[in-house]
Amino acid sequence: MLQWIFENGGNLIVLGVLLVVAAGALAVIRRDQKKGGCCGGCSGCAMEGACHRK
């Protein structure tokens, strides 16, 4: 098992970085959606009716 980790260490590091970046992006999107500012305002937004619940 330890040998496999050493052989694939670079791949595991890249995978970890990608997971952190994706989680951060999802957190920002979720935060903006809760604030109601997903597009900088709802007027003229394509997601105007579905962006946040009323």
Tab-separated table of C-alpha atoms in Angstrom:
chain	number	residue	atom	x	y	z
A	1	MET	CA	0.000	0.000	0.000
A	2	LEU	CA	2.785	2.404	0.898
A	3	GLN	CA	4.551	1.643	-2.385
A	4	TRP	CA	1.374	2.482	-4.329
A	5	ILE	CA	1.131	5.847	-2.538
A	6	PHE	CA	4.751	6.659	-3.429
A	7	GLU	CA	4.219	5.667	-7.067
A	8	ASN	CA	1.061	7.788	-7.395
A	9	GLY	CA	1.984	10.650	-5.075
A	10	GLY	CA	1.934	13.291	-7.816
A	11	ASN	CA	-1.485	12.220	-8.990
A	12	LEU	CA	-2.819	12.233	-5.447
A	13	ILE	CA	-1.505	15.753	-4.835
A	14	VAL	CA	-3.077	17.065	-8.052
A	15	LEU	CA	-6.358	15.349	-7.201
A	16	GLY	CA	-6.329	16.908	-3.739
A	17	VAL	CA	-5.694	20.388	-5.143
A	18	LEU	CA	-8.516	19.986	-7.674
A	19	LEU	CA	-10.914	18.848	-4.950
A	20	VAL	CA	-10.041	21.878	-2.804
A	21	VAL	CA	-10.535	24.259	-5.748
A	22	ALA	CA	-13.880	22.676	-6.674
A	23	ALA	CA	-15.092	22.792	-3.058
A	24	GLY	CA	-14.081	26.447	-2.828
A	25	ALA	CA	-15.906	27.322	-6.033
A	26	LEU	CA	-19.050	25.564	-4.841
A	27	ALA	CA	-18.845	27.364	-1.500
A	28	VAL	CA	-18.602	30.747	-3.222
A	29	ILE	CA	-21.523	29.951	-5.526
A	30	ARG	CA	-23.650	28.795	-2.594
A	31	ARG	CA	-22.767	31.878	-0.525
A	32	ASP	CA	-23.604	34.230	-3.403
A	33	GLN	CA	-26.857	32.403	-4.051
A	34	LYS	CA	-27.911	32.777	-0.403
A	35	LYS	CA	-27.098	36.498	-0.512
A	36	GLY	CA	-29.153	36.877	-3.676
A	37	GLY	CA	-26.272	38.258	-5.694
A	38	CYS	CA	-25.503	35.379	-8.020
A	39	CYS	CA	-25.449	37.624	-11.121
A	40	GLY	CA	-24.903	41.032	-9.573
A	41	GLY	CA	-28.642	41.570	-9.375
A	42	CYS	CA	-31.795	39.816	-10.465
A	43	SER	CA	-33.025	42.253	-13.087
A	44	GLY	CA	-32.241	40.831	-16.500
A	45	CYS	CA	-30.736	37.647	-15.076
A	46	ALA	CA	-31.500	34.409	-16.912
A	47	MET	CA	-31.959	32.674	-13.537
A	48	GLU	CA	-34.235	35.384	-12.130
A	49	GLY	CA	-37.082	33.024	-11.230
A	50	ALA	CA	-34.993	30.070	-10.075
A	51	CYS	CA	-31.956	31.683	-8.451
A	52	HIS	CA	-33.390	31.849	-4.936
A	53	ARG	CA	-36.637	30.818	-3.365
A	54	LYS	CA	-39.204	33.327	-2.206
